[in-house]
Short mmCIF file of C-alpha atoms and ligand atoms in Angstrom, two decimals:
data_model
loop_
_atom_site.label_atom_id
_atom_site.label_comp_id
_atom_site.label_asym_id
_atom_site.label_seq_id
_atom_site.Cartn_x
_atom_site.Cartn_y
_atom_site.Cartn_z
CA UNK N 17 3.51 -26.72 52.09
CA UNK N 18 1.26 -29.69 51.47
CA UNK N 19 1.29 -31.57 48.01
CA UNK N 20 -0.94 -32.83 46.37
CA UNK N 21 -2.05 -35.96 43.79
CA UNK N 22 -4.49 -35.65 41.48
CA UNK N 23 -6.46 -38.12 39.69
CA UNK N 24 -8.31 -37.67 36.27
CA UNK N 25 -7.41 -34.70 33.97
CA UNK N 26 -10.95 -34.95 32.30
CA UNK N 27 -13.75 -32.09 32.68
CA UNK N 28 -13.85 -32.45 36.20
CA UNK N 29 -9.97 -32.61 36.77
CA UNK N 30 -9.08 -29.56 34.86
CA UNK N 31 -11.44 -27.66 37.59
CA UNK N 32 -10.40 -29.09 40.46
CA UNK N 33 -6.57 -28.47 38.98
CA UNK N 34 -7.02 -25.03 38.81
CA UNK N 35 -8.79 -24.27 41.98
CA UNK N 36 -6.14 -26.80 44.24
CA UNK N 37 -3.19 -24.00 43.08
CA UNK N 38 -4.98 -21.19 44.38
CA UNK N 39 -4.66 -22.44 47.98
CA UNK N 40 -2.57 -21.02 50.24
CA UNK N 41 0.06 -23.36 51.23
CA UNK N 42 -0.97 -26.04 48.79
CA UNK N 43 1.03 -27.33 45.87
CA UNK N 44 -0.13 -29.34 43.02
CA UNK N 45 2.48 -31.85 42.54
CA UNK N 46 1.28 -35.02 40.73
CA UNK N 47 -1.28 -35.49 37.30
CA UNK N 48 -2.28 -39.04 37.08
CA UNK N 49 -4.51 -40.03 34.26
CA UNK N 50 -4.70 -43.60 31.87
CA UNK N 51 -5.01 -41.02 29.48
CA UNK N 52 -0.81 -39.93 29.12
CA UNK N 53 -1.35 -36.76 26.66
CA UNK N 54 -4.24 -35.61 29.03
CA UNK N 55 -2.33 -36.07 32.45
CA UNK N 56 0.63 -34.41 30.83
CA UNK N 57 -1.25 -31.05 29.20
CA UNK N 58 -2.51 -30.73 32.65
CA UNK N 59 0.66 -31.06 34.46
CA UNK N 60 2.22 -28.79 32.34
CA UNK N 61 -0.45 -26.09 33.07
CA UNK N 62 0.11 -26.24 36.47
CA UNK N 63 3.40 -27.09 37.03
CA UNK N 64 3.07 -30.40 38.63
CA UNK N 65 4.52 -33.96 37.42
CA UNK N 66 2.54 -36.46 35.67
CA UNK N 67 2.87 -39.75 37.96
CA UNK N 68 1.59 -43.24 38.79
CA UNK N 69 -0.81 -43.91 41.43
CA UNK N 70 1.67 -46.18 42.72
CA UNK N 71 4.24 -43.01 42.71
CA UNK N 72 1.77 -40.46 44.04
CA UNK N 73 0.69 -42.69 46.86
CA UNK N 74 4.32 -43.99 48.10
CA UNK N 75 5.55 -40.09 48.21
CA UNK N 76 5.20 -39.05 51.85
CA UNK N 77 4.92 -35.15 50.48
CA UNK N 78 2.25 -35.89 49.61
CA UNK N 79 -0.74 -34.76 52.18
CA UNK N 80 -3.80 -34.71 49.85
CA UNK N 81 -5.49 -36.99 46.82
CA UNK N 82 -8.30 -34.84 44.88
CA UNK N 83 -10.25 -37.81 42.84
CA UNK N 84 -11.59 -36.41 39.44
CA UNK N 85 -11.19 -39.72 37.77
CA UNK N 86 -14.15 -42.23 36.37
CA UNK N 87 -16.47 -43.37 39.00
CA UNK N 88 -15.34 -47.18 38.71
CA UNK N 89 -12.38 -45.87 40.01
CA UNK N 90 -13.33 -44.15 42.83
CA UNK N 91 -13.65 -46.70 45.64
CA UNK N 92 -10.33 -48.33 44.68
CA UNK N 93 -8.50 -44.84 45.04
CA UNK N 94 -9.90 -43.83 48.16
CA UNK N 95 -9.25 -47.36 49.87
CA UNK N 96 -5.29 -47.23 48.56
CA UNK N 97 -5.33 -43.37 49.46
CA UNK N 98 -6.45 -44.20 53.23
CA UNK N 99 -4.48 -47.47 53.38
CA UNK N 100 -1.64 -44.89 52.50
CA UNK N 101 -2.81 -42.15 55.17
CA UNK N 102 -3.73 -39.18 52.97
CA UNK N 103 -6.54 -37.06 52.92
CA UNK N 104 -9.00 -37.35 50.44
CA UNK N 105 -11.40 -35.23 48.27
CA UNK N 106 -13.30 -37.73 45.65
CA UNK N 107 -16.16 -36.69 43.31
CA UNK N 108 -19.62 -38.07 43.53
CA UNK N 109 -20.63 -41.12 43.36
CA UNK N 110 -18.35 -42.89 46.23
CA UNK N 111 -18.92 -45.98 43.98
CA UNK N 112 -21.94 -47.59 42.17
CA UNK N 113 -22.48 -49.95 44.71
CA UNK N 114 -23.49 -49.34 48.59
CA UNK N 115 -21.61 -52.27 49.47
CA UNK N 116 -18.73 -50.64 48.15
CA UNK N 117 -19.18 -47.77 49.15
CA UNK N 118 -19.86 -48.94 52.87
CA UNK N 119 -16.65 -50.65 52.52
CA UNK N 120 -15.05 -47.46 52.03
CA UNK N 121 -16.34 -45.48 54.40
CA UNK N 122 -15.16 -48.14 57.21
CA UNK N 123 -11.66 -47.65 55.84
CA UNK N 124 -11.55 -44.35 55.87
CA UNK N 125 -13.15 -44.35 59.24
CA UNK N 126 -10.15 -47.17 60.61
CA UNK N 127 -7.08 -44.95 59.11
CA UNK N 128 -9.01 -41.63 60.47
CA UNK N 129 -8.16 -39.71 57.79
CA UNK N 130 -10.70 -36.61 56.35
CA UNK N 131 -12.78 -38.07 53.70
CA UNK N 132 -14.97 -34.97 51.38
CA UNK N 133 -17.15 -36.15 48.70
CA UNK N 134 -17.95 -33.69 45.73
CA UNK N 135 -21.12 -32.56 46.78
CA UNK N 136 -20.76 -29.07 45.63
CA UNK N 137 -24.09 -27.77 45.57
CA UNK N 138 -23.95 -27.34 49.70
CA UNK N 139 -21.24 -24.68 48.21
CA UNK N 140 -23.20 -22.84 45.87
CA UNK N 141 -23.76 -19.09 47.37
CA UNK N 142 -27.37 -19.01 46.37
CA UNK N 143 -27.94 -22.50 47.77
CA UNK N 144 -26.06 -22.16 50.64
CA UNK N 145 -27.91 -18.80 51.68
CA UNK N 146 -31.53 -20.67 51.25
CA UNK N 147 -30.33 -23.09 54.02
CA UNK N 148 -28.68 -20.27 56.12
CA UNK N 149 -32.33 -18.56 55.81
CA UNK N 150 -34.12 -21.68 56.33
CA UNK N 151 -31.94 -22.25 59.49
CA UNK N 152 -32.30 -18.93 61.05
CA UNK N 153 -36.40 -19.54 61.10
CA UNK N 154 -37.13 -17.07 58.38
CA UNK N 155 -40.02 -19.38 57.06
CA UNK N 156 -40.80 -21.19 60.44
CA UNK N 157 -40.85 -24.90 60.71
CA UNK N 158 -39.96 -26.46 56.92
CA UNK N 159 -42.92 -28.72 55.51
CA UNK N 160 -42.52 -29.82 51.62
CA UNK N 161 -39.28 -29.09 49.23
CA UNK N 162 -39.61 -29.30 45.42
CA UNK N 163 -36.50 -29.70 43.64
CA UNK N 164 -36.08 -29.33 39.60
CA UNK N 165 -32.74 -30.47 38.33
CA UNK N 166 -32.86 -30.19 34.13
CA UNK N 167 -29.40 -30.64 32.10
CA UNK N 168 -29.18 -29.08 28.82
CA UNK N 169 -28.89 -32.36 27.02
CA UNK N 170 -28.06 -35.85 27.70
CA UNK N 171 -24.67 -37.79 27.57
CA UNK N 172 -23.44 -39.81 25.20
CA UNK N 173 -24.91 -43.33 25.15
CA UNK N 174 -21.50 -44.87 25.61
CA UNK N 175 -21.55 -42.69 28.93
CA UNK N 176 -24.44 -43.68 29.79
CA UNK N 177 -24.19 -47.46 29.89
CA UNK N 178 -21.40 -46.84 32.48
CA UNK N 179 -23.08 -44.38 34.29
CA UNK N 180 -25.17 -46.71 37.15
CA UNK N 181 -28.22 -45.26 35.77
CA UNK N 182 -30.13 -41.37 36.14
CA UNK N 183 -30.85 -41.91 39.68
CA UNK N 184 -27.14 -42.38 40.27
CA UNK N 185 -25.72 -40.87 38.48
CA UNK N 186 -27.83 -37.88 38.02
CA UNK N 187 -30.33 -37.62 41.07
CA UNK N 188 -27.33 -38.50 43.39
CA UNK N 189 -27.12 -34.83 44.00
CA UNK N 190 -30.49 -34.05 44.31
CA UNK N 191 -30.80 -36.87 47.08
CA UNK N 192 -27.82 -34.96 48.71
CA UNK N 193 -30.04 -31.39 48.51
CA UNK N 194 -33.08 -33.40 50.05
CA UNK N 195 -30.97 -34.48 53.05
CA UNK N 196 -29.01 -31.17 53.41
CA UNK N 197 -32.00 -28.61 53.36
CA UNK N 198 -34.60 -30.73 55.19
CA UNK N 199 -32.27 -32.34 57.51
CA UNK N 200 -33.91 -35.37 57.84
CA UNK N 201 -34.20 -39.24 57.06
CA UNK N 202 -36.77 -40.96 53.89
CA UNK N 203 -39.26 -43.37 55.00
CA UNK N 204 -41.59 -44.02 52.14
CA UNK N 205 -39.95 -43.41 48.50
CA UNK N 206 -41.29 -43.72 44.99
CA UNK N 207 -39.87 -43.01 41.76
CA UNK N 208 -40.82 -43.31 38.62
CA UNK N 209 -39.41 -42.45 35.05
CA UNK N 210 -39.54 -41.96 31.47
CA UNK N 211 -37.79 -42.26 28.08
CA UNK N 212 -39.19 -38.70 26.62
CA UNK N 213 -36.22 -37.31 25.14
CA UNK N 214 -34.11 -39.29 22.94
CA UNK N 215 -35.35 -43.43 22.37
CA UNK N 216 -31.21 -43.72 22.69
CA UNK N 217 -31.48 -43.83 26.49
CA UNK N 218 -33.75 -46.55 26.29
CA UNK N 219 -31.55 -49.63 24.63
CA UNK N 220 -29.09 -49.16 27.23
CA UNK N 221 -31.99 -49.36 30.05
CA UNK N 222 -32.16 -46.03 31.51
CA UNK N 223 -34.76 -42.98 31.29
CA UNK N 224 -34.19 -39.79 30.78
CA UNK N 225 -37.35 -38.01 32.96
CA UNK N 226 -37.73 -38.79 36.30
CA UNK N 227 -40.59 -38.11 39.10
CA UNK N 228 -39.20 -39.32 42.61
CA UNK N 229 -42.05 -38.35 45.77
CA UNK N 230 -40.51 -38.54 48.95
CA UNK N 231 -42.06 -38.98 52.82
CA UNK N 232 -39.13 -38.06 56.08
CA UNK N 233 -39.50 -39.64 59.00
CA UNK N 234 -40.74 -36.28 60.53
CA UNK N 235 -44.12 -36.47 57.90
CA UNK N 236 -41.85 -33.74 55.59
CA UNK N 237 -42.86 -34.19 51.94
CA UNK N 238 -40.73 -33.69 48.99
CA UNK N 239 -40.88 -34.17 45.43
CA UNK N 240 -37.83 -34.42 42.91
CA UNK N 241 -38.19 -33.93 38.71
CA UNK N 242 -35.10 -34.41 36.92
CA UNK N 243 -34.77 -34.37 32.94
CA UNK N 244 -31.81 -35.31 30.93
CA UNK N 245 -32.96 -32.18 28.11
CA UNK N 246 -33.89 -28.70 28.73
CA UNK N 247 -34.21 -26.25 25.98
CA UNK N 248 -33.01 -23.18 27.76
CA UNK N 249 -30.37 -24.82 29.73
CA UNK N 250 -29.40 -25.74 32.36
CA UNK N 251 -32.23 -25.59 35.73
CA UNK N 252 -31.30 -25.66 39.29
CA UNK N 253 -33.81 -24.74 41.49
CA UNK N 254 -35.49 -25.56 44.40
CA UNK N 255 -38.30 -23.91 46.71
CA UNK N 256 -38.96 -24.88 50.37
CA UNK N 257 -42.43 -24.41 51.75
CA UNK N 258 -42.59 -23.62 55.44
CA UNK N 259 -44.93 -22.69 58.31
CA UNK N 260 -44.40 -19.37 57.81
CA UNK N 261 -43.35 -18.59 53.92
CA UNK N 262 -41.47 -19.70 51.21
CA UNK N 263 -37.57 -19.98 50.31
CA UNK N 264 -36.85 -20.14 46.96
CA UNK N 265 -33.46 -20.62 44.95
CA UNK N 266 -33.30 -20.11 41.35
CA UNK N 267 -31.07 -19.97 38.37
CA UNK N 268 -27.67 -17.70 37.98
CA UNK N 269 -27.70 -16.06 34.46
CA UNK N 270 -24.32 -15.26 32.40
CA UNK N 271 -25.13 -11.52 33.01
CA UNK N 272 -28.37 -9.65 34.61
CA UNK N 273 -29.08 -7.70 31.22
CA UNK N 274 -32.66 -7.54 30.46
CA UNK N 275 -33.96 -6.30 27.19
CA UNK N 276 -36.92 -4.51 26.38
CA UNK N 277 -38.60 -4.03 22.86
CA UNK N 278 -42.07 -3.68 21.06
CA UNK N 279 -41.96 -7.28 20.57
CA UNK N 280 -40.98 -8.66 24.05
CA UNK N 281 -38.97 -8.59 27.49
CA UNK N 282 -36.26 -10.98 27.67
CA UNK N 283 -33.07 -11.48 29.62
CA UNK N 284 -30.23 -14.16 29.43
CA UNK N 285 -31.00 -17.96 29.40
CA UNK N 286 -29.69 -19.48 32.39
CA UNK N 287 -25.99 -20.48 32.85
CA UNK N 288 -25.43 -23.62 30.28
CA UNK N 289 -24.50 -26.32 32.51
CA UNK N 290 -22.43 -27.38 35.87
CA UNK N 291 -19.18 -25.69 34.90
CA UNK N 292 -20.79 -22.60 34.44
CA UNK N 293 -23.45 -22.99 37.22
CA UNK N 294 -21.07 -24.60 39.75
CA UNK N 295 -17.99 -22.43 39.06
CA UNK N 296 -17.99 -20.53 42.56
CA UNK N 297 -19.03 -23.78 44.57
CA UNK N 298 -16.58 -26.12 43.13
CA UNK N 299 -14.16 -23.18 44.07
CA UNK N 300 -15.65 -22.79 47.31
CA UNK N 301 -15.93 -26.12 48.12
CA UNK N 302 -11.85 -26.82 47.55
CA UNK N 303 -10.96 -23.87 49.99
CA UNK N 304 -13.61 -25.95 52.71
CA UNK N 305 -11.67 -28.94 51.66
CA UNK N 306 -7.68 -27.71 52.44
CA UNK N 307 -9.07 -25.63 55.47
CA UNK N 308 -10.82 -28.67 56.88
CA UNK N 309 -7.31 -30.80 56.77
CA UNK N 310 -5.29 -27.84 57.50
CA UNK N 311 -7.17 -27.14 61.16
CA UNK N 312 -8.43 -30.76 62.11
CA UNK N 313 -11.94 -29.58 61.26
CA UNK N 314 -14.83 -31.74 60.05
CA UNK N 315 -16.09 -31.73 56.15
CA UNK N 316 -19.49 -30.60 55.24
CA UNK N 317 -20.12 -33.30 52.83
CA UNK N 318 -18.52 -36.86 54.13
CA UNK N 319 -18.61 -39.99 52.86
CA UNK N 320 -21.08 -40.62 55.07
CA UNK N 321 -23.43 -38.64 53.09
CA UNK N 322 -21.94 -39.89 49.88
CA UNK N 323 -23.15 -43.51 51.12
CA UNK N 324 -26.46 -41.81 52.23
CA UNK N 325 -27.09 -39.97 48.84
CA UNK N 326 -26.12 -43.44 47.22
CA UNK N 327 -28.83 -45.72 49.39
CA UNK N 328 -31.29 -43.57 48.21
CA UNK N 329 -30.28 -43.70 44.46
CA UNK N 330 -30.39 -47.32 45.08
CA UNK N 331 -34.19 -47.02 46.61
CA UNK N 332 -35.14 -45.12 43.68
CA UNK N 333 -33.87 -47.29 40.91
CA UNK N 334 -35.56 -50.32 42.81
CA UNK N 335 -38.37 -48.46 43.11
CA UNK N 336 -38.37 -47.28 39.26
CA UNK N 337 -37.39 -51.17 38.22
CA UNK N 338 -40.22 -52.86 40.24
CA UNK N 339 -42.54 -50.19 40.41
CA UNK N 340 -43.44 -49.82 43.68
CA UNK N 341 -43.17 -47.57 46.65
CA UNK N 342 -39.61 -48.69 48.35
CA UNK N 343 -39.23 -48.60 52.62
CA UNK N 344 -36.51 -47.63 54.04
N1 NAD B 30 -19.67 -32.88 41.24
C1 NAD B 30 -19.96 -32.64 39.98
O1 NAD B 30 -20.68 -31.71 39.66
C2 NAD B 30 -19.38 -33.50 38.90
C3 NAD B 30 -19.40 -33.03 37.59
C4 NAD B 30 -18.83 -33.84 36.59
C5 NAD B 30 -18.28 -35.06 36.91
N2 NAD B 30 -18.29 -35.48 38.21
C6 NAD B 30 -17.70 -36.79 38.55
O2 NAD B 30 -16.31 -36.72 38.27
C7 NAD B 30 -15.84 -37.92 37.71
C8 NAD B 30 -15.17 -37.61 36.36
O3 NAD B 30 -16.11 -37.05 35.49
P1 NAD B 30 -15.66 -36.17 34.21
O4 NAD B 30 -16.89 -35.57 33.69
O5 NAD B 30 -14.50 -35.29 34.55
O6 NAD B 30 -15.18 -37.35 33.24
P2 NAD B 30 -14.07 -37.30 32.12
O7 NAD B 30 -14.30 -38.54 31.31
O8 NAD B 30 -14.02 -35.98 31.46
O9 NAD B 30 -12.70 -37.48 32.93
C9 NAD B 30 -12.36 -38.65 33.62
C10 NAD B 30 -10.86 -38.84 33.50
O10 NAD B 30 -10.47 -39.95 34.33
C11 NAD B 30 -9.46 -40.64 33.64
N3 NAD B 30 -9.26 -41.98 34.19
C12 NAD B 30 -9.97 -43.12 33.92
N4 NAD B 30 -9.46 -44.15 34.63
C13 NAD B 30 -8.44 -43.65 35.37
C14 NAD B 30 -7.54 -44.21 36.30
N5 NAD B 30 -7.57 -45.52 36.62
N6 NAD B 30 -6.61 -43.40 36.88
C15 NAD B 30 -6.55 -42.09 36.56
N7 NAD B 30 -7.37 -41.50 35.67
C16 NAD B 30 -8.30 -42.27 35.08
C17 NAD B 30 -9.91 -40.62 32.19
O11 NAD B 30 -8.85 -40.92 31.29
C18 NAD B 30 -10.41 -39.19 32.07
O12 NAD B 30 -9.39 -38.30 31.65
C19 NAD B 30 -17.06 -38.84 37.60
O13 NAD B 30 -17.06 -39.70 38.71
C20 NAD B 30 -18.25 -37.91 37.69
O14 NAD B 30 -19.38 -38.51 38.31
C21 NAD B 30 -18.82 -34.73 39.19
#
């Protein structure tokens, strides 16, 4: 039986909670969270023990850290969670900083432990088909992607001014997609953005609408829009142009009901936002995790890529801040 500490008990935690106890062979056995009444309702839920960090780390049952917690915390966890030997799943972003992040990556590298960052989207059925499809030659040789990533509405402010900005905090994902499905490196990248949706975003320094135009080192084109408000939801979707057709990966829909009257045809908005939309890949993506450390296999989505995903966030918002096309 291997247990398991998690860290943070927020939105993110409470998933992660639930889907670590339906593993095979896996037992939740430590809730840590600054936040005592949250770390303890979640414990309770699942039958685990709220603990310190300092606790959870020292206990050699322990196999396996899930990191749900803030992003400033992030780095410092995965650095005392290799130091201490364990494997480690940690949400997006590694840190805020490539430095950082870099940093981390060479210790998990030294301690050789498995490292998985929370790059769930590679786990979402739909998504995960395209690039099967896309793989197997369906469409020939790929030549321009076109992502559109809209949220239903922003954060608060007070989130926001923590957040590292839209292109980290938001975009990091969509930088992830770009290397996943074209499978190849940026050269030329230029980003720009826009307060359009609530003047809030703006006193704290960041945009809300984004327009990021990408070049691979192959001659591969791609284009990213990304806005903080969507009227009808939440909007994943992405198409992939190739030599020989198109791939294209849309919305999932709270049911497939489709109405019909005198005055229109309508059918379901699309699934509100990640929890929803993600629900099967965060899942999914926790079984890759504990099957990964359970055989000595590799992880789909390292922090190698979570640095990766990250230097390109960084590209963008120099790119956004100075205006000008960043090389990299
Ligand atoms: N992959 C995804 O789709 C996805 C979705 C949402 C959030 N996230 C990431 O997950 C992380 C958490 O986001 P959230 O939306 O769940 O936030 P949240 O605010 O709901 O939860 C964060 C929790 O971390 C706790 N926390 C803060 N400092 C801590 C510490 N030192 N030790 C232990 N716990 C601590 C807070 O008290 C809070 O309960 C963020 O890094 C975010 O970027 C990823």
């Amino acid at each position: 039986m291997m247990e398991v500490a998690l860290f943070g008990a927020g939105r993110i935690g409470k998933i992660h909670a639930a889907n670590v106890v339906r593993q095979a062979g896996v037992k939740l056995r430590y809730v840590i969270d600054v936040d005592a009444a949250a770390a303890a309702a979640l414990a309770a839920q699942h039958d685990a023990s709220v603990a310190s960090a300092e606790t959870a780390l020292a206990d050699p049952q322990v196999g396996a850290v899930v990191i749900g917690s803030s992003t400033d915390t992030h780095a410092d966890l995965i650095m005392r969670a290799a130091a201490a030997g364990k494997a480690i799943f940690c949400e997006k972003p590694v840190d805020l900083a490539v430095d950082r992040a870099r940093t981390c990556a060479a210790a998990v590298q030294r301690a050789g432990v498995t490292c998985m960052i929370g790059f769930q989207r590679r786990f979402d059925p739909t998504f995960a088909a395209l690039k099967e499809r896309l793989v197997a030659g369906e469409i020939g040789n790929p030549e321009m992607l076109v992502v559109t990533s809209r949220d239903p509405g922003a954060p608060p402010v007070e989130y926001l001014k923590r957040s590292g900005g839209i292109f980290r905090d938001m975009l990091i994902h969509d930088f992830d997609v770009f290397r996943w499905i074209l499978d190849d490196d940026a050269v030329p990248l230029y980003a720009t953005g826009s307060v359009l949706t609530d003047p809030a975003v703006g006193t704290v320094g960041d945009v809300d609408s984004t327009a990021v135009t990408i070049r691979t080192k192959r001659g591969r084109l791609a284009q990213i829009n990304t806005s903080r408000r969507a009227a009808y939801g939440y909007d994943q979707r992405f198409e992939v142009l190739g030599s020989e057709g198109m791939l294209q990966a849309g919305n999932h829909k709270p049911t497939e009901v489709v109405a019909a009257t005198a005055a229109s045809v309508s059918e379901d908005k699309p699934e509100h936002f990640f929890l929803e939309r993600y629900r099967a890949a965060y899942a999914l993506e926790m079984a890759h995790f504990f099957d990964a450390v359970a055989n000595g296999k590799p992880v789909r989505t390292s922090i190698d890529d979570g640095v990766k995903a990250l230097e390109l966030a960084d590209a963008a918002t120099t790119s956004w801040c100075e205006q000008r096309i960043v090389e990299l």
